[in-house]
PDB file of C-alpha atoms in Angstrom:
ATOM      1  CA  UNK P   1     -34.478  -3.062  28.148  1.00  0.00           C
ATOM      2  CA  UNK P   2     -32.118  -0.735  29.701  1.00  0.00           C
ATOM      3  CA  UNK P   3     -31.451  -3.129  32.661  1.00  0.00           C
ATOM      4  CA  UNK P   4     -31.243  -6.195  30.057  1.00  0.00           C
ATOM      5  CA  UNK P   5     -28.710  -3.903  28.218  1.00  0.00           C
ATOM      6  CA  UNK P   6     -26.516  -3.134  31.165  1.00  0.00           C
ATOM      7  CA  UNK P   7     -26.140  -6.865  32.394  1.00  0.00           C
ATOM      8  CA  UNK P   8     -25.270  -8.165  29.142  1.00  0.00           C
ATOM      9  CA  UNK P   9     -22.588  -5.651  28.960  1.00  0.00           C
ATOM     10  CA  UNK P  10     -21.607  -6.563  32.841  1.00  0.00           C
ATOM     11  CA  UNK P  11     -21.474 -10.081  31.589  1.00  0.00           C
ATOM     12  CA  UNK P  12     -19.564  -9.889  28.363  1.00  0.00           C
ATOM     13  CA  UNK P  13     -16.723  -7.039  29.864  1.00  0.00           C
ATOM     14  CA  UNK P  14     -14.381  -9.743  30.951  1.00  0.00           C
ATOM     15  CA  UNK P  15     -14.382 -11.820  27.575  1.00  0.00           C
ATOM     16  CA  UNK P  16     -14.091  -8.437  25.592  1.00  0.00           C
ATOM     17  CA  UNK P  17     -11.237  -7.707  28.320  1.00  0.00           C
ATOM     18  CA  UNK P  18      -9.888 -11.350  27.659  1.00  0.00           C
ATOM     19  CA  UNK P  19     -10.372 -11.065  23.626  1.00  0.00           C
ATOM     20  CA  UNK P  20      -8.505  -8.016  23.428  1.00  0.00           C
ATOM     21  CA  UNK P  21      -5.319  -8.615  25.199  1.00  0.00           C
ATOM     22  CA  UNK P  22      -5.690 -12.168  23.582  1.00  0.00           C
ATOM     23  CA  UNK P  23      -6.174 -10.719  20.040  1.00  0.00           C
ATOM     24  CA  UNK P  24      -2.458 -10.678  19.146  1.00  0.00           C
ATOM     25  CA  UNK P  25      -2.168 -13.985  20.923  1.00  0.00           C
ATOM     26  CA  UNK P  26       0.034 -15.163  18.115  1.00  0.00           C
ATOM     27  CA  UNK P  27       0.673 -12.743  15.002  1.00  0.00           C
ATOM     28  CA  UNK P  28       0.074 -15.122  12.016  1.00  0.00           C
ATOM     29  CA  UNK P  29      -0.534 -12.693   8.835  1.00  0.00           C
ATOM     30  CA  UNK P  30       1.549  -9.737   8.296  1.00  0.00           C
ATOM     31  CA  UNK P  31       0.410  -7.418   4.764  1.00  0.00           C
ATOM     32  CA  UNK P  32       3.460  -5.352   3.862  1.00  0.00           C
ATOM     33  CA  UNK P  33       2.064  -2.583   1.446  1.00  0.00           C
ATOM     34  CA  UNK P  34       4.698  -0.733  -0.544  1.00  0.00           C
ATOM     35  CA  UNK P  35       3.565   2.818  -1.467  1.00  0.00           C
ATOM     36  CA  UNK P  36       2.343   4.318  -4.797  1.00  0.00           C
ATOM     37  CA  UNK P  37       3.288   2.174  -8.138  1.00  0.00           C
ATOM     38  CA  UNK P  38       2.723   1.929 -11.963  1.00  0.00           C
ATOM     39  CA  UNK P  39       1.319   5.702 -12.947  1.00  0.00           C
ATOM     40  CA  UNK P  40       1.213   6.969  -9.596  1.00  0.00           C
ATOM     41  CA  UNK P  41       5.303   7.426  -8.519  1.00  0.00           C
ATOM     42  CA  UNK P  42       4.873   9.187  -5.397  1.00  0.00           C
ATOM     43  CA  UNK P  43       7.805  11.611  -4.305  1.00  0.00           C
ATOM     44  CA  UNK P  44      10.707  11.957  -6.818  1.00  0.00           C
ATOM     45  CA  UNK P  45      14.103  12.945  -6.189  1.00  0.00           C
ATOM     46  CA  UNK P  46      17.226  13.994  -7.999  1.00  0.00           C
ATOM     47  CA  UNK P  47      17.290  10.635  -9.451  1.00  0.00           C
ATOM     48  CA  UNK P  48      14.478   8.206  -8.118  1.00  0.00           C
ATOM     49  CA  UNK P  49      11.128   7.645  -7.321  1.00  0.00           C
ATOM     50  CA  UNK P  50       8.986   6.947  -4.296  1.00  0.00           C
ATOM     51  CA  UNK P  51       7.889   3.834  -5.683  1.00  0.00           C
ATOM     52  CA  UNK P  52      10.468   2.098  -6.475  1.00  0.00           C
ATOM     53  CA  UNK P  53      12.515   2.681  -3.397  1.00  0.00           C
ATOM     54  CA  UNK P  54       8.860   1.717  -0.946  1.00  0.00           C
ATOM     55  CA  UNK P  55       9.196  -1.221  -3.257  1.00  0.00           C
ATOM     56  CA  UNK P  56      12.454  -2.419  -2.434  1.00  0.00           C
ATOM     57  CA  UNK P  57      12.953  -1.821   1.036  1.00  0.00           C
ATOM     58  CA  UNK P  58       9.252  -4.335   0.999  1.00  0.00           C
ATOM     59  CA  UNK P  59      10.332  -6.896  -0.551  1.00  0.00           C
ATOM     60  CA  UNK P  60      13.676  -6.739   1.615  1.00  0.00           C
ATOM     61  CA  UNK P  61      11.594  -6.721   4.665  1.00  0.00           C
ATOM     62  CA  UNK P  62       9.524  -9.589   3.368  1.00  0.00           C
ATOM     63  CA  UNK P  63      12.399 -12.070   2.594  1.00  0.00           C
ATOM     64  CA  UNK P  64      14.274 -10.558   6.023  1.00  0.00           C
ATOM     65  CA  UNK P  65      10.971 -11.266   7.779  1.00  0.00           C
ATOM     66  CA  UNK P  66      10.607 -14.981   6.016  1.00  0.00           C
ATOM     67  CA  UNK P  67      13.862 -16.322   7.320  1.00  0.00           C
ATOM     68  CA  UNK P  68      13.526 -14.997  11.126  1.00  0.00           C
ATOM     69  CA  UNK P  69       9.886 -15.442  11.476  1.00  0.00           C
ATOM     70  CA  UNK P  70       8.328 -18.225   9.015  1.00  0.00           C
ATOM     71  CA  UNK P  71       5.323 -19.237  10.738  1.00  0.00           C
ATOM     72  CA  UNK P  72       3.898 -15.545   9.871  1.00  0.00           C
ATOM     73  CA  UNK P  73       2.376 -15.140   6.755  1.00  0.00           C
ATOM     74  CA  UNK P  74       3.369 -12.583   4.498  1.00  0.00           C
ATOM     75  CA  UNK P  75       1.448 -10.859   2.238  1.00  0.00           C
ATOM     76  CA  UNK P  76       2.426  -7.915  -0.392  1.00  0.00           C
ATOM     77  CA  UNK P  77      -0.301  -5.386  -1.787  1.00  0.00           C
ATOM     78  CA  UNK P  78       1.914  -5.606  -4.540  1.00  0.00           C
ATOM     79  CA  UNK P  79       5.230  -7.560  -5.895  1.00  0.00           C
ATOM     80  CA  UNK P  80       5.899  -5.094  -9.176  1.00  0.00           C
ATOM     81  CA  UNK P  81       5.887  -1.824 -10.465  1.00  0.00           C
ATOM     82  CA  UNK P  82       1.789  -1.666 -10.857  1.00  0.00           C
ATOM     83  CA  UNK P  83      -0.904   1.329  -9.430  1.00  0.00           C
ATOM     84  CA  UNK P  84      -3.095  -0.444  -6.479  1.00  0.00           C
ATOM     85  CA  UNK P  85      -6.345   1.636  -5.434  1.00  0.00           C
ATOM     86  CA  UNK P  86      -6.076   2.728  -1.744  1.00  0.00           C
ATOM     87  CA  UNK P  87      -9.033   1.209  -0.694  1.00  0.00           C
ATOM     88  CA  UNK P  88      -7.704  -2.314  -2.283  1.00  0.00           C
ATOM     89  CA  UNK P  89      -4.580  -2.265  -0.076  1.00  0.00           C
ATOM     90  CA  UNK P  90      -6.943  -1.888   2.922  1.00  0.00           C
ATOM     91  CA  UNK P  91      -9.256  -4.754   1.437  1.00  0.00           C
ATOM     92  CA  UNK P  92      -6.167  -7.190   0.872  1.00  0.00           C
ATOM     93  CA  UNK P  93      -5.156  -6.730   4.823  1.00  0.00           C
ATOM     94  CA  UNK P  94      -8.843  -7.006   5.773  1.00  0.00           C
ATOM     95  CA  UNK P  95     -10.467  -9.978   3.793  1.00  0.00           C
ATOM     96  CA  UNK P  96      -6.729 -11.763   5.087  1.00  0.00           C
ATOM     97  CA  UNK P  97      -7.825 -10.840   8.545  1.00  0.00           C
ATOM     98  CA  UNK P  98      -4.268 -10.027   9.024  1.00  0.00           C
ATOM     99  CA  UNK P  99      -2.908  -9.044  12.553  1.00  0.00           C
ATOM    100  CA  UNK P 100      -0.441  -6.296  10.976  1.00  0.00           C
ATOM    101  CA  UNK P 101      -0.281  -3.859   8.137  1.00  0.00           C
ATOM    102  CA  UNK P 102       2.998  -1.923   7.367  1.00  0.00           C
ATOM    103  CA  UNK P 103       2.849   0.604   4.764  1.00  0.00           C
ATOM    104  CA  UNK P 104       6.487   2.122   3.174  1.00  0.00           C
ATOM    105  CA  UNK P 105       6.755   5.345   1.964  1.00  0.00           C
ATOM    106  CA  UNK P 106       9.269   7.938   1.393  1.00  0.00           C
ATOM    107  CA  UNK P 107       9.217  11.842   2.357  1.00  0.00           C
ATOM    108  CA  UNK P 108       9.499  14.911   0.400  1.00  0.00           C
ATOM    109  CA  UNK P 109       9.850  19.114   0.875  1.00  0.00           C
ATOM    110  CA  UNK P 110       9.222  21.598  -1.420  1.00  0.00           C
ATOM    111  CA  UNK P 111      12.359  23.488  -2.627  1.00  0.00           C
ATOM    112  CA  UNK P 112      13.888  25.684   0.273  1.00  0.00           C
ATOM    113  CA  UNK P 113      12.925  23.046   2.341  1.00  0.00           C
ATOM    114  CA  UNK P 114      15.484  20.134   0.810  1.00  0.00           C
ATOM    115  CA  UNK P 115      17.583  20.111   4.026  1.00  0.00           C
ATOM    116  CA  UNK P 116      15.271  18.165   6.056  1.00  0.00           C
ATOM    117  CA  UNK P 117      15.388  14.807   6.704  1.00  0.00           C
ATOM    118  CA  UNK P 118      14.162  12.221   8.929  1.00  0.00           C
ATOM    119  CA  UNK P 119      12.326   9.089   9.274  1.00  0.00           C
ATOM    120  CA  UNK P 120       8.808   9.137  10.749  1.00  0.00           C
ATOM    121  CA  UNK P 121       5.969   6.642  11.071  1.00  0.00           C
ATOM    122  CA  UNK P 122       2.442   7.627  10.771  1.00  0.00           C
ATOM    123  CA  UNK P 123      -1.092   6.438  12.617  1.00  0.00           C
ATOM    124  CA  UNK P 124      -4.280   7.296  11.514  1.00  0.00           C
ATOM    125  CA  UNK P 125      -5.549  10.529  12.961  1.00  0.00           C
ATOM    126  CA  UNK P 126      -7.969  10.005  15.965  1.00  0.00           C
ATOM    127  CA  UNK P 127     -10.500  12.394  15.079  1.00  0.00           C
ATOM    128  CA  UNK P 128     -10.750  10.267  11.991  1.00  0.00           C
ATOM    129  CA  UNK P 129     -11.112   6.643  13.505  1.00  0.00           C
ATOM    130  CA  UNK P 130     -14.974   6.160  12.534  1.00  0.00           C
ATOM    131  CA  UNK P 131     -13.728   5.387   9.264  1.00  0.00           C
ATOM    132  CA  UNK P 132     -12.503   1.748  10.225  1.00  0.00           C
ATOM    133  CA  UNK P 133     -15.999   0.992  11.932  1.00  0.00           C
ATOM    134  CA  UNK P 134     -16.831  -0.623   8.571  1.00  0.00           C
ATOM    135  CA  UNK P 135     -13.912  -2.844   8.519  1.00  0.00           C
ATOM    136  CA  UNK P 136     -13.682  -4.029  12.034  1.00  0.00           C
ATOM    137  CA  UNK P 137     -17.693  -4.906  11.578  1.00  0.00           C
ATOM    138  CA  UNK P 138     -16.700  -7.119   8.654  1.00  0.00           C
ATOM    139  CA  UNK P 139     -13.808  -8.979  11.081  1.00  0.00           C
ATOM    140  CA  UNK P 140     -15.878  -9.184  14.193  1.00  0.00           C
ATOM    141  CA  UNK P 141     -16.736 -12.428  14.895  1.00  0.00           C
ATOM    142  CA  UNK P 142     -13.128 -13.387  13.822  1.00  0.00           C
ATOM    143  CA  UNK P 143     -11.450 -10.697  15.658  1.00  0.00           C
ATOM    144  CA  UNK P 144     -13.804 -11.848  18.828  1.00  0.00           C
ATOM    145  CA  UNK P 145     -15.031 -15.518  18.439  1.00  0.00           C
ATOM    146  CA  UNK P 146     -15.660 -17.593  15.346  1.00  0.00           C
ATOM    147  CA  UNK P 147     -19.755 -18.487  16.986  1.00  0.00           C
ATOM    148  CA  UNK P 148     -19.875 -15.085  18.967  1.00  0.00           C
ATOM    149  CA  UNK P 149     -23.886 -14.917  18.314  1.00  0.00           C
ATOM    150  CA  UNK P 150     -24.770 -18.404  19.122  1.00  0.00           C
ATOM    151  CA  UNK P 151     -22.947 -18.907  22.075  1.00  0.00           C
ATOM    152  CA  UNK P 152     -24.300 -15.354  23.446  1.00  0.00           C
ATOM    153  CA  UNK P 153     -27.767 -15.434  22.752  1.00  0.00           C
ATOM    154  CA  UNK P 154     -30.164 -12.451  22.282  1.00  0.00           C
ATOM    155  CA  UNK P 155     -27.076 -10.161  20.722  1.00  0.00           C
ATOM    156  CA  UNK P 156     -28.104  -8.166  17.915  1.00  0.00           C
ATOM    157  CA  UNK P 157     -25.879  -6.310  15.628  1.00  0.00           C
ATOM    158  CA  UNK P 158     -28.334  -3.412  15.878  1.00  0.00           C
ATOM    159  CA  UNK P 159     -28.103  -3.253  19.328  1.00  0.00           C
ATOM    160  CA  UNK P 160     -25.788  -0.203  21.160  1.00  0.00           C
ATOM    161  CA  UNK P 161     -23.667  -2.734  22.973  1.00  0.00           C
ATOM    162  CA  UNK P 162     -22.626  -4.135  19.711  1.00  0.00           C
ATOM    163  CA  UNK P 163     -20.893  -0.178  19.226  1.00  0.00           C
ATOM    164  CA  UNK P 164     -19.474   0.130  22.257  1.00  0.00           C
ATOM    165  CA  UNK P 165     -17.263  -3.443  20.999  1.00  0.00           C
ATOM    166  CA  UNK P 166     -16.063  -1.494  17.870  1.00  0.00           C
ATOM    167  CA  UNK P 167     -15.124   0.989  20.123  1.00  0.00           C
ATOM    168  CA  UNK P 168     -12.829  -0.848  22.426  1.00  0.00           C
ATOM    169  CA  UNK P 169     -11.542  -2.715  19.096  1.00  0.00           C
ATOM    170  CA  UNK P 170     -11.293   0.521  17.335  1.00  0.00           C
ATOM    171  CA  UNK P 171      -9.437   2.271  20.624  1.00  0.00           C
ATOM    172  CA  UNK P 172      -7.184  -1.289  20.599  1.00  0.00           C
ATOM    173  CA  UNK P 173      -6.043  -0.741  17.092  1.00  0.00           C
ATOM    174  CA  UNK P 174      -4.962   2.483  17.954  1.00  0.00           C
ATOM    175  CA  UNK P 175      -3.237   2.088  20.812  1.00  0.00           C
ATOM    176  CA  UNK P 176      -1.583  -0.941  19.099  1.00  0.00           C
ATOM    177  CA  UNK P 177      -0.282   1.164  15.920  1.00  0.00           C
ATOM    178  CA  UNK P 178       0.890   3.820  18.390  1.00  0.00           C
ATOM    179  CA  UNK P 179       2.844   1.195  20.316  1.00  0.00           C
ATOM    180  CA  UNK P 180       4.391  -0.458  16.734  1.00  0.00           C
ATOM    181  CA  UNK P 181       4.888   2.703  15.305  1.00  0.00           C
ATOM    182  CA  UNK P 182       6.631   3.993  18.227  1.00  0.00           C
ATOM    183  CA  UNK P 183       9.248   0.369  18.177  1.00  0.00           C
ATOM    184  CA  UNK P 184      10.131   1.626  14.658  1.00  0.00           C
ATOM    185  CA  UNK P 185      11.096   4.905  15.258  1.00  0.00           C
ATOM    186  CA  UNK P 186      13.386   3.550  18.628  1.00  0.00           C
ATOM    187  CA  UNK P 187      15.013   0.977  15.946  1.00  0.00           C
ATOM    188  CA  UNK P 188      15.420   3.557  13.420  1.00  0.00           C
ATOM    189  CA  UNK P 189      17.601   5.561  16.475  1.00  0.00           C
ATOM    190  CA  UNK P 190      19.207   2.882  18.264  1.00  0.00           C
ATOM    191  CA  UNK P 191      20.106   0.734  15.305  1.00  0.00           C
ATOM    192  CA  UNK P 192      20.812   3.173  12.399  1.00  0.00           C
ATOM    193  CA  UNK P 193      21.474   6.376  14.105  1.00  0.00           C
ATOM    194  CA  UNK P 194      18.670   8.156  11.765  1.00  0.00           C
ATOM    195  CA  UNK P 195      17.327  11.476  13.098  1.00  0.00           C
ATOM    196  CA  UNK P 196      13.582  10.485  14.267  1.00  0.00           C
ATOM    197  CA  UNK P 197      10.651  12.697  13.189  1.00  0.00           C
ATOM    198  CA  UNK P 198       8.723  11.279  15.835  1.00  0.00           C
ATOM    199  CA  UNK P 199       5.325   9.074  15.299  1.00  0.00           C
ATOM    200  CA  UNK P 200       2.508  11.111  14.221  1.00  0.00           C
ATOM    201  CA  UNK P 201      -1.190  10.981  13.420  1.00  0.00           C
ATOM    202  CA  UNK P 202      -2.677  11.831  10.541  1.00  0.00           C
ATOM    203  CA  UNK P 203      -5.599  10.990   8.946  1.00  0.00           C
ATOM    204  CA  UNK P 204      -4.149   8.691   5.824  1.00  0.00           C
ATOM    205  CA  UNK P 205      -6.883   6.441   3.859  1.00  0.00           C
ATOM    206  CA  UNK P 206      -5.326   3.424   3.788  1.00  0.00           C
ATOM    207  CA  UNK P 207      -4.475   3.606   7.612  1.00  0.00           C
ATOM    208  CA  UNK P 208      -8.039   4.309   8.246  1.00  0.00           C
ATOM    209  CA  UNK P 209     -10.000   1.814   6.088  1.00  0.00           C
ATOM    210  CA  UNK P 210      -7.863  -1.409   7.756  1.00  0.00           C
ATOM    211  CA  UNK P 211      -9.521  -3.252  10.656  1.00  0.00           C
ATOM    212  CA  UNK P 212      -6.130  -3.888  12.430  1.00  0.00           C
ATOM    213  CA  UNK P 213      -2.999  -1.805  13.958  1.00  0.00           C
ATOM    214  CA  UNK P 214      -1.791  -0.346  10.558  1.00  0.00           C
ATOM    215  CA  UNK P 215       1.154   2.087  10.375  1.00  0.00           C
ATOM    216  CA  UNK P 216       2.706   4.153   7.253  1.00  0.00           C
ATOM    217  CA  UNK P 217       6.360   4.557   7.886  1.00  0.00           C
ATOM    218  CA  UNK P 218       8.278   7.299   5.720  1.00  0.00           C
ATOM    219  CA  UNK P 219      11.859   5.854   5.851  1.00  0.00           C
ATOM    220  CA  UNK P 220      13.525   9.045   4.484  1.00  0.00           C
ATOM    221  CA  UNK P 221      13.298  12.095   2.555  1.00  0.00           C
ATOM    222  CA  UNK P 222      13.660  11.632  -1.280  1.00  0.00           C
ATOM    223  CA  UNK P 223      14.331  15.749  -1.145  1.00  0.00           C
ATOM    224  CA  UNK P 224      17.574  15.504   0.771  1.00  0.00           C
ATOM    225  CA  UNK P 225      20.195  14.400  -1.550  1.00  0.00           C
ATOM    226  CA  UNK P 226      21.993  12.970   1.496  1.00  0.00           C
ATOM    227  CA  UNK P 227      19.268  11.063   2.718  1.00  0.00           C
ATOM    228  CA  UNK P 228      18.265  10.045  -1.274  1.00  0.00           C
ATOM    229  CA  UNK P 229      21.434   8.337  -1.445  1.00  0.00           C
ATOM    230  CA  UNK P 230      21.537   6.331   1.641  1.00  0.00           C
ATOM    231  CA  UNK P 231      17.545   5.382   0.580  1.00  0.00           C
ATOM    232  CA  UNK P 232      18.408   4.473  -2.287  1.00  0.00           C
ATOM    233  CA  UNK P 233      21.752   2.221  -1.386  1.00  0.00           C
ATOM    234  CA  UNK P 234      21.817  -1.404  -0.619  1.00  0.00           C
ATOM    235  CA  UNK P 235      23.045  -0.786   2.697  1.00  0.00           C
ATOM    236  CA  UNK P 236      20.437   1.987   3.696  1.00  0.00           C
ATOM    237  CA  UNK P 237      17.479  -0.249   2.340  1.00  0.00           C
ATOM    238  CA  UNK P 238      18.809  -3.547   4.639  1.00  0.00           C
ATOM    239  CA  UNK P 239      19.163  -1.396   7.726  1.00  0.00           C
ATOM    240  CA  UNK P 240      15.463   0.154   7.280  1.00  0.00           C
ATOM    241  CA  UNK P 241      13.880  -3.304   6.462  1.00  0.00           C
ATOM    242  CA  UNK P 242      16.317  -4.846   9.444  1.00  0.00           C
ATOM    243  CA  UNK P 243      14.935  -1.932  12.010  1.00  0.00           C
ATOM    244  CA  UNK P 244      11.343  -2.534  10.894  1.00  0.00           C
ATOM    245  CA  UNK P 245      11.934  -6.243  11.543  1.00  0.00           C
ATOM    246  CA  UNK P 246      13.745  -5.901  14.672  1.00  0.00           C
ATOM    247  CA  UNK P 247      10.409  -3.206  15.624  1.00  0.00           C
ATOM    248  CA  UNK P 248       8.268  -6.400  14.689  1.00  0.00           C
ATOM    249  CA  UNK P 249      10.322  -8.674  16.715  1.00  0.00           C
ATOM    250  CA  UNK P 250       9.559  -6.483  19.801  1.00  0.00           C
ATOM    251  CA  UNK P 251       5.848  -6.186  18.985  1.00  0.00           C
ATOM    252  CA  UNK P 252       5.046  -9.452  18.845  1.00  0.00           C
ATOM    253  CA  UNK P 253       6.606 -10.493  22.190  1.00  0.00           C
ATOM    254  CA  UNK P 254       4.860  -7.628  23.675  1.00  0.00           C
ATOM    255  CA  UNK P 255       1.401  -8.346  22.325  1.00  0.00           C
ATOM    256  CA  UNK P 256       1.666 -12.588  22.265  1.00  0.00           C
ATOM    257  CA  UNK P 257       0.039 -13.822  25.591  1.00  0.00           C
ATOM    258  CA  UNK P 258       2.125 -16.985  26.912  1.00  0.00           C
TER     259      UNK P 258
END
């Protein structure tokens, strides 16, 4: 059995190898999830709310991202000021089998604290990545091939080899939300001159539950009054969704096989 088990993973290393660089071959469905909503307003500042600003800046990104890209799909976890359960903004990204989830948030301190500011983009936490082992099961024969089981016979979802492939899919979307979170903090910099927190992992629900590279970006601190301001303005909102976009630009040519 062992022997059996050893040269069907021999065999099937180069088409996992092959299915995983291929897997962004051509970004189709990007779900753009805007924080918090209805009776759940995240952060509040001096004069605004979490949710409405994660709202804006989404829906900025989504027409920005429309006129530059429109073969990609574009999907919102929500359009208006309504409450959407964590798990459902994972679900909606999942059962689309989308290729990219972008969540916007804002940041906050506690009083003493108000003078920091920042944008940052969050992964989720490594020591937390068994979580998505439900949701990359659900996507695996679309993730790898549409007749996987068929047209490799004797594979069995019980079977160990079938772990070690949502382990090199689970390690993928990692290293994939790393490399996209990281392209969003360098646009943030080079484009809008905003100090960069850094990218950082953290074991965040939503981030966790989605079967693809997922990142939560917190554009700005709703604590700073500076920073509120510039959040809150037209022209700080269409320079974060414009950086995002230009970060998704530069992830798709990196992860698109010619």
């Amino acid at each position: 059995m062992k022997i059996k088990l050893l040269a069907f993973l021999f065999f099937l290393t180069p088409f996992i190898s092959k299915q995983l660089q291929a897997q962004g071959y051509k970004i189709k469905t990007i779900v753009i999830d805007p924080g918090h909503g209805g009776k759940k307003p995240g952060a509040s500042g001096s004069f605004s709310t979490e949710k409405a600003i994660a709202l804006k800046v989404a829906l900025k990104l989504g027409v920005k991202l429309k006129e530059e890209l429109p073969d990609i799909k574009i999907i919102y976890t929500r359009t208006k000021d309504v409450d959407v359960d964590l798990y459902r903004r994972a679900e909606i990204a999942n059962d689309a089998n989308a290729d990219l989830f972008i969540s916007i948030h804002c940041n906050s301190m506690p009083a003493g604290n108000k003078h920091i500011k920042g944008a940052e983009t969050l992964v989720a936490g490594s020591h937390r990545l068994k979580e998505q082992d439900a949701a990359i099961r659900e996507n695996a024969d679309i993730k790898l091939e549409k007749n996987y089981k068929t047209k490799y016979d004797g594979y069995d979802p019980n079977n160990p080899a079938t772990f070690i492939l949502l382990s090199l899919l689970k390690n993928t979307f990692r290293d994939k939300s790393i490399k996209f979170a990281k392209l969003i903090q360098t646009s943030y910099i080079s484009r809008d001159k905003r100090l960069s927190r850094g990218v950082k992992e953290q074991g965040v629900l939503v981030l966790q539950r989605c079967g693809m590279p997922a990142v939560l970006t917190e554009v700005g601190f709703i604590s700073n009054k500076e920073e509120e301001k510039y959040i809150n303005s037209e022209k700080g909102q269409n320079e974060i969704a414009e950086s995002i976009l230009a970060a998704i630009k530069n992830y798709k040519k990196s992860v698109e096989v010619k």
